[in-house]
Coordinates of C-alpha atoms and ligand atoms in Angstrom, one line a residue:
M1 CA 40.8 336.8 61.9
P2 CA 41.1 335.6 58.3
V3 CA 38.5 333.1 57.2
A4 CA 39.5 329.9 55.4
L5 CA 37.0 327.8 53.6
V6 CA 38.0 324.1 53.3
T7 CA 36.1 321.7 51.1
G8 CA 36.8 318.0 51.9
I9 CA 37.5 318.9 55.5
T10 CA 36.4 315.4 56.6
G11 CA 39.1 313.8 54.4
Q12 CA 42.8 313.1 55.3
D13 CA 44.2 316.4 54.1
G14 CA 41.2 318.5 55.1
S15 CA 41.6 317.4 58.7
Y16 CA 45.4 318.2 58.9
L17 CA 44.9 321.5 57.1
A18 CA 42.1 322.6 59.4
E19 CA 44.3 321.8 62.5
M20 CA 47.2 323.8 61.0
L21 CA 45.0 326.8 60.0
L22 CA 43.5 326.9 63.6
E23 CA 47.0 327.0 65.0
K24 CA 47.8 330.0 62.7
G25 CA 44.7 331.9 64.0
Y26 CA 42.2 331.4 61.1
D27 CA 38.5 331.1 61.4
V28 CA 38.0 327.7 59.7
V29 CA 34.8 326.9 57.8
G30 CA 34.6 323.3 56.7
M31 CA 32.2 322.3 54.0
V32 CA 30.7 318.8 54.3
R33 CA 28.2 317.0 52.1
R34 CA 25.0 315.6 53.7
S35 CA 25.2 312.0 54.6
S36 CA 22.9 309.6 56.5
T37 CA 25.7 308.9 59.0
I38 CA 28.2 311.4 60.4
T39 CA 31.7 311.0 58.8
F40 CA 33.6 313.4 61.2
D41 CA 36.1 310.8 62.6
R42 CA 39.1 312.8 61.4
I43 CA 37.9 316.1 62.7
E44 CA 36.3 315.0 66.0
Q45 CA 39.1 316.7 68.0
I46 CA 38.5 320.1 66.4
Q47 CA 34.8 320.0 65.9
D48 CA 34.0 322.7 68.5
K49 CA 36.7 325.0 67.1
I50 CA 35.5 325.1 63.5
T51 CA 32.2 326.0 61.6
I52 CA 30.7 323.1 59.7
V53 CA 28.5 324.0 56.8
Q54 CA 26.6 321.8 54.4
G55 CA 27.4 322.0 50.6
D56 CA 28.2 319.7 47.7
L57 CA 30.4 320.1 44.7
H58 CA 27.5 318.9 42.6
D59 CA 25.3 321.8 43.7
Q60 CA 26.2 325.3 42.5
S61 CA 23.8 327.2 44.7
S62 CA 25.0 325.5 47.9
L63 CA 28.5 326.8 47.0
V64 CA 27.4 330.3 46.3
N65 CA 25.5 330.3 49.6
V66 CA 28.6 329.3 51.5
F67 CA 30.7 332.1 49.9
E68 CA 27.9 334.6 50.6
E69 CA 27.4 333.6 54.2
Y70 CA 31.1 333.1 55.3
K71 CA 33.0 335.5 53.0
P72 CA 36.2 333.4 53.0
D73 CA 39.6 335.1 52.4
E74 CA 41.3 331.8 51.5
V75 CA 39.6 328.8 49.8
Y76 CA 41.1 325.3 49.8
N77 CA 39.3 323.0 47.4
L78 CA 40.3 319.6 48.6
A79 CA 37.0 317.8 48.0
A80 CA 37.0 315.1 45.3
Q81 CA 36.2 311.6 44.4
S82 CA 39.8 310.7 45.1
F83 CA 40.1 307.0 44.8
V84 CA 41.6 306.0 41.4
P85 CA 40.0 302.5 41.0
T86 CA 36.5 304.0 41.7
S87 CA 37.0 306.4 38.8
W88 CA 36.7 303.5 36.4
N89 CA 33.5 302.3 38.0
Q90 CA 32.0 305.8 38.3
P91 CA 33.7 307.9 35.6
V92 CA 30.8 310.3 35.2
L93 CA 30.5 311.0 38.9
T94 CA 34.3 311.4 39.1
G95 CA 34.1 314.0 36.3
E96 CA 31.2 315.8 37.9
V97 CA 32.9 316.2 41.3
T98 CA 36.7 316.1 40.6
A99 CA 36.5 318.1 37.4
L100 CA 33.4 320.2 37.1
G101 CA 33.2 320.7 40.8
V102 CA 36.3 322.8 40.5
T103 CA 34.6 325.1 38.0
R104 CA 31.6 325.4 40.3
M105 CA 33.9 326.5 43.2
L106 CA 35.8 328.9 41.0
D107 CA 32.6 330.4 39.6
A108 CA 31.1 330.8 43.0
M109 CA 34.2 332.6 44.1
R110 CA 34.3 334.8 40.9
L111 CA 30.7 335.9 41.6
V112 CA 30.9 336.4 45.3
R113 CA 34.5 336.8 46.6
P114 CA 36.7 337.5 43.5
K115 CA 39.5 338.8 45.7
A116 CA 39.8 335.6 47.8
R117 CA 42.7 333.2 47.2
F118 CA 42.0 329.8 45.8
Y119 CA 44.0 326.5 46.2
Q120 CA 43.2 323.6 43.9
A121 CA 44.2 320.1 45.0
S122 CA 45.9 318.8 41.8
S123 CA 47.6 315.5 41.6
S124 CA 50.7 313.7 40.3
E125 CA 48.2 311.3 38.7
M126 CA 48.0 313.9 35.9
F127 CA 51.6 312.8 34.9
G128 CA 50.3 309.2 34.5
K129 CA 52.4 307.6 31.7
V130 CA 55.3 309.8 32.5
Q131 CA 56.9 311.8 29.7
E132 CA 59.9 312.9 31.8
V133 CA 61.7 311.7 35.0
P134 CA 61.5 313.3 37.5
Q135 CA 58.2 315.3 37.0
S136 CA 58.2 319.0 37.4
E137 CA 55.8 321.9 36.7
S138 CA 56.7 321.8 33.0
T139 CA 56.4 318.0 32.5
P140 CA 53.7 317.3 29.9
L141 CA 50.5 315.6 31.3
Y142 CA 49.4 312.1 30.3
P143 CA 46.7 310.9 32.7
R144 CA 45.9 307.2 32.9
S145 CA 42.6 307.0 34.7
P146 CA 39.3 308.9 34.6
Y147 CA 40.4 310.4 37.9
G148 CA 43.7 311.6 36.3
V149 CA 41.7 313.1 33.4
A150 CA 39.3 314.9 35.8
K151 CA 42.3 316.3 37.7
V152 CA 43.8 317.6 34.5
Y153 CA 40.6 319.5 33.8
G154 CA 40.6 320.9 37.4
H155 CA 44.2 322.0 37.0
W156 CA 43.6 323.8 33.7
I157 CA 40.3 325.4 34.7
T158 CA 42.2 326.9 37.7
I159 CA 44.9 328.4 35.5
N160 CA 42.2 329.5 33.1
Y161 CA 40.3 331.4 35.8
R162 CA 43.5 333.0 37.0
E163 CA 44.3 334.2 33.4
S164 CA 40.8 335.1 32.4
Y165 CA 39.6 336.9 35.5
D166 CA 42.9 337.9 37.2
M167 CA 42.0 335.7 40.2
F168 CA 44.5 334.5 42.8
A169 CA 44.1 330.8 41.9
V170 CA 46.8 328.2 42.3
S171 CA 47.2 324.6 41.5
G172 CA 49.3 322.4 43.9
I173 CA 50.5 319.3 42.1
L174 CA 50.9 317.0 45.0
F175 CA 52.5 313.6 44.9
N176 CA 51.1 310.8 47.1
H177 CA 51.0 311.7 50.7
E178 CA 49.9 309.4 53.5
S179 CA 49.3 309.3 57.3
P180 CA 47.5 307.3 59.9
R181 CA 44.4 309.1 58.7
R182 CA 44.7 307.8 55.2
G183 CA 41.6 306.0 53.9
L184 CA 41.8 302.2 54.3
E185 CA 41.5 301.4 50.6
F186 CA 44.7 303.2 49.6
V187 CA 47.6 300.8 49.3
T188 CA 49.7 302.3 52.1
R189 CA 47.0 302.2 54.8
K190 CA 45.7 298.8 53.4
I191 CA 49.2 297.4 54.1
T192 CA 49.8 299.0 57.5
N193 CA 46.3 298.1 58.8
G194 CA 46.9 294.6 57.4
V195 CA 50.2 294.2 59.1
A196 CA 48.7 295.3 62.4
R197 CA 45.8 292.9 62.0
I198 CA 48.1 290.0 61.1
K199 CA 50.5 290.8 64.0
L200 CA 47.5 290.8 66.4
G201 CA 46.1 287.6 65.1
L202 CA 43.0 289.0 63.4
D203 CA 44.0 288.2 59.8
T204 CA 46.4 285.8 58.0
E205 CA 47.1 287.6 54.7
I206 CA 46.7 290.7 52.5
G207 CA 45.6 290.5 48.9
L208 CA 47.4 293.1 46.8
G209 CA 47.7 294.1 43.1
N210 CA 50.8 295.5 41.4
L211 CA 53.8 295.5 43.7
D212 CA 56.1 296.9 41.0
S213 CA 54.6 300.3 40.7
R214 CA 56.6 303.1 42.2
R215 CA 55.3 306.2 44.1
D216 CA 56.8 309.3 45.6
W217 CA 55.3 309.0 49.1
G218 CA 55.4 311.8 51.7
Y219 CA 53.7 312.6 55.0
A220 CA 50.3 314.5 54.6
K221 CA 51.0 316.9 57.5
D222 CA 54.1 318.2 55.6
Y223 CA 52.0 318.7 52.5
V224 CA 49.2 320.8 53.9
E225 CA 51.9 323.3 55.0
A226 CA 52.8 323.6 51.3
M227 CA 49.2 324.4 50.4
W228 CA 49.1 327.3 52.8
L229 CA 52.5 328.6 51.7
M230 CA 51.2 328.8 48.1
L231 CA 48.4 331.1 49.1
Q232 CA 50.8 333.5 51.0
K233 CA 52.9 334.4 47.9
D234 CA 52.7 337.8 46.3
S235 CA 51.5 336.4 43.0
P236 CA 49.7 333.1 42.2
D237 CA 51.7 330.2 40.7
D238 CA 51.6 326.4 40.5
Y239 CA 54.0 324.1 42.4
V240 CA 55.0 320.4 42.4
I241 CA 55.1 319.0 45.9
G242 CA 56.8 315.7 46.7
T243 CA 59.9 314.1 48.3
G244 CA 62.0 313.6 45.2
E245 CA 62.3 309.9 46.1
T246 CA 60.5 306.9 44.6
H247 CA 59.8 303.5 46.1
E248 CA 58.1 300.3 44.9
V249 CA 54.9 299.1 46.6
R250 CA 57.0 296.0 47.4
E251 CA 59.4 298.1 49.4
F252 CA 56.6 299.7 51.4
C253 CA 55.5 296.1 52.3
E254 CA 59.0 295.1 53.3
I255 CA 59.5 297.9 55.7
A256 CA 55.9 297.7 57.1
F257 CA 56.1 294.0 57.8
S258 CA 59.7 294.0 59.1
Y259 CA 58.7 296.8 61.6
A260 CA 56.3 294.1 63.1
D261 CA 59.1 291.4 62.9
L262 CA 57.3 289.7 60.0
D263 CA 58.3 288.7 56.4
Y264 CA 56.0 290.2 53.8
K265 CA 56.6 287.3 51.4
E266 CA 54.7 285.0 53.8
F267 CA 51.6 287.2 54.0
V268 CA 51.1 289.2 50.8
K269 CA 49.1 287.3 48.2
K270 CA 48.6 288.4 44.6
D271 CA 45.0 289.3 43.9
E272 CA 44.0 290.1 40.3
R273 CA 41.1 292.3 41.4
F274 CA 43.5 295.0 42.5
F275 CA 45.3 295.4 39.2
R276 CA 44.2 298.4 37.2
P277 CA 43.1 298.7 33.5
A278 CA 45.9 301.2 33.0
E279 CA 48.6 301.7 35.5
V280 CA 50.8 304.6 36.5
D281 CA 54.1 302.8 36.8
L282 CA 56.5 305.4 38.1
L283 CA 56.0 308.7 39.9
V284 CA 58.9 310.8 41.2
S285 CA 58.8 314.5 41.8
D286 CA 61.2 317.4 41.2
P287 CA 60.2 319.7 44.0
S288 CA 63.0 322.2 43.5
K289 CA 60.7 325.1 42.6
A290 CA 58.7 324.7 45.9
K291 CA 61.9 324.4 47.9
Q292 CA 63.4 327.6 46.3
E293 CA 60.3 329.8 46.1
L294 CA 58.2 328.6 49.1
G295 CA 61.0 327.4 51.4
W296 CA 59.1 324.2 51.7
E297 CA 60.9 321.0 52.9
I298 CA 59.7 317.6 54.1
K299 CA 60.2 316.8 57.7
V300 CA 59.2 313.1 57.7
G301 CA 61.1 310.6 55.4
F302 CA 59.8 307.4 53.8
K303 CA 60.9 304.8 56.5
E304 CA 59.7 307.0 59.3
L305 CA 56.3 307.4 57.6
V306 CA 55.8 303.7 57.1
E307 CA 56.7 302.9 60.6
M308 CA 54.5 305.7 62.0
M309 CA 51.6 304.3 60.1
V310 CA 52.1 300.7 61.3
Q311 CA 52.5 301.8 64.9
A312 CA 49.3 303.9 64.7
D313 CA 47.4 300.9 63.3
L314 CA 48.8 298.6 66.0
D315 CA 47.8 301.2 68.7
K316 CA 44.3 301.7 67.2
I317 CA 43.5 298.0 67.0
K318 CA 44.9 297.2 70.5
Q319 CA 42.7 300.0 71.9
K320 CA 39.6 298.5 70.2
L321 CA 40.5 295.1 71.6
G322 CA 41.0 296.6 75.0
Q323 CA 44.7 295.5 75.2
Ligands
LIG1 P1 40.0 312.0 50.8 O1 40.5 311.6 52.2 O2 39.4 311.0 49.9 O3 38.9 313.2 51.1 C1 38.1 313.6 50.1 C2 37.1 314.6 50.6 O4 36.2 315.1 49.6 C3 36.2 314.1 51.8 O5 36.1 315.0 52.8 C4 34.9 313.8 51.0 O6 33.7 313.9 51.9 C5 34.9 315.0 50.1 N1 33.9 314.9 49.0 C6 33.8 313.9 48.1 N2 32.8 314.2 47.3 C7 32.3 315.4 47.6 C8 31.2 316.2 47.1 N3 30.5 315.8 46.0 N4 31.0 317.4 47.7 C9 31.7 317.8 48.7 N5 32.7 317.0 49.3 C10 33.0 315.9 48.7 O7 41.2 312.8 50.0 P2 42.6 313.3 50.5 O8 43.6 312.3 50.4 O9 42.4 314.1 51.8 O10 42.9 314.3 49.3 C11 42.4 315.7 49.3 C12 42.5 316.2 47.9 O11 43.8 316.1 47.3 C13 41.6 315.4 46.9 O12 41.1 316.3 46.0 C14 42.6 314.5 46.2 O13 42.1 314.1 45.0 C15 43.8 315.3 46.2 N6 45.1 314.7 46.2 C16 45.4 313.8 47.1 C17 46.6 313.2 47.2 C18 47.0 312.2 48.2 O14 48.0 311.5 48.0 N7 46.3 312.1 49.3 C19 47.6 313.5 46.2 C20 47.3 314.5 45.2 C21 46.0 315.1 45.2 P3 33.2 312.5 52.7 O15 34.0 312.4 53.9 O16 31.8 312.8 52.9 O17 33.5 311.4 51.8
LIG2 O1 47.4 303.9 47.1 P1 46.9 304.0 45.7 O2 45.4 303.6 45.5 O3 47.1 305.5 45.2 P2 47.2 306.2 43.8 O4 46.4 305.4 42.8 O5 48.6 306.4 43.5 O6 46.4 307.5 44.0 C1 46.6 308.3 45.2 O7 47.7 309.3 44.9 C2 47.3 310.2 43.9 C3 48.6 311.1 43.7 O8 49.5 310.5 42.8 C4 46.1 311.0 44.3 F1 45.8 312.0 43.4 C5 44.9 310.1 44.5 O9 43.8 310.8 45.0 C6 45.3 309.0 45.5 O10 45.5 309.7 46.8 O11 47.8 303.1 44.8 C7 49.2 303.2 44.7 C8 49.7 302.1 43.9 C9 49.1 301.9 42.5 O12 50.1 301.7 41.5 C10 48.3 300.6 42.7 O13 48.2 299.8 41.5 O14 49.6 300.9 44.6 C11 49.2 299.9 43.7 N1 48.4 298.8 44.4 C12 48.8 297.5 44.5 N2 48.0 296.8 45.2 C13 47.3 298.9 45.1 C14 47.0 297.7 45.6 N3 46.5 300.0 45.3 C15 45.4 299.8 46.0 N4 44.6 300.9 46.3 N5 45.0 298.6 46.5 C16 45.8 297.5 46.3 O15 45.5 296.4 46.8

């Protein structure tokens, strides 16, 4: 059985990717960082089917050890400090993990498993102040946060290792993707969790920042399929992955609240704390290369995604309340 190493397996994407790889017959090795409490909520259901190993993107020898012990055939580097606002508060840590962490992974692979295939989780945040609409693989990059800057480094070091050492290393430029497993601080889950709490009488409002910004939002489960497809190609290349549609945060609110028979205008309050020092106003992908060369398509559209997330939060909270 092929062995897949997944960093960031405890995160949203890592959990969906691990489930998909298991279905395809891989031995899945998930790298987790040491923590004083276990953070395995998203992988509880597959914990007995995967191998968990400790390692940290800060620590080179831990990565080399993982490569030596498990000899992966495919490596998915999903681990990162992935929350954009935190990157202004912790810019150095974000650079260490989200930027230099990629080099540490690539270098461990170069030394121990140079023939393995490497996927880097790059981001549409790299387009930032967009230089072109829609954004494709050839759109110039203009990041607007320390996170975006770190991802640009990760993107280019992946290409550089491919070109310098002839390694099979690809960069997937993924636009925002969401799910019921999304972290609670990201705007989509903050809204759907807030709607559920308001509907069930636990809260009376949600404080949000910029409602005008536009994102290209897809379903995370569709996006992990694209990661795998990129590593099955004959030769390595980089791909933009997104829906090709863009929606305002306001529109996300409208659909989420109306699914629960509520009017968002009554419950969403402006909160200055959630505005950013530099905003990414508009993201919209041109995923035509991925469609043509990978045969990749989305299965879940925007409205379905929003409603799925609200329903999942309603179910989760009702279960906690014993309803
Ligand atoms: P996520 O839910 O925030 O997961 C991040 C993962 O990285 C977690 O498993 C976390 O572990 C791990 N991690 C953080 N610091 C680490 C370190 N120093 N060493 C080892 N592991 C560490 O992120 P996601 O939404 O699944 O995204 C996956 C990747 O895709 C990230 O690189 C993100 O930047 C990128 N991306 C995401 C999107 C999106 O819309 N979701 C779009 C484009 C790119 P803990 O559980 O211990 O915190
Ligand atoms: O949900 P967000 O925090 O996601 P953001 O910044 O787009 O980043 C996500 O997608 C990237 C891909 O483009 C990933 F690389 C990254 O790791 C992450 O997964 O914010 C979306 C938008 C922003 O414009 C923000 O200003 O929502 C706006 N927003 C308005 N009120 C808010 C809030 N964002 C958050 N997190 N919280 C608010 O209260």
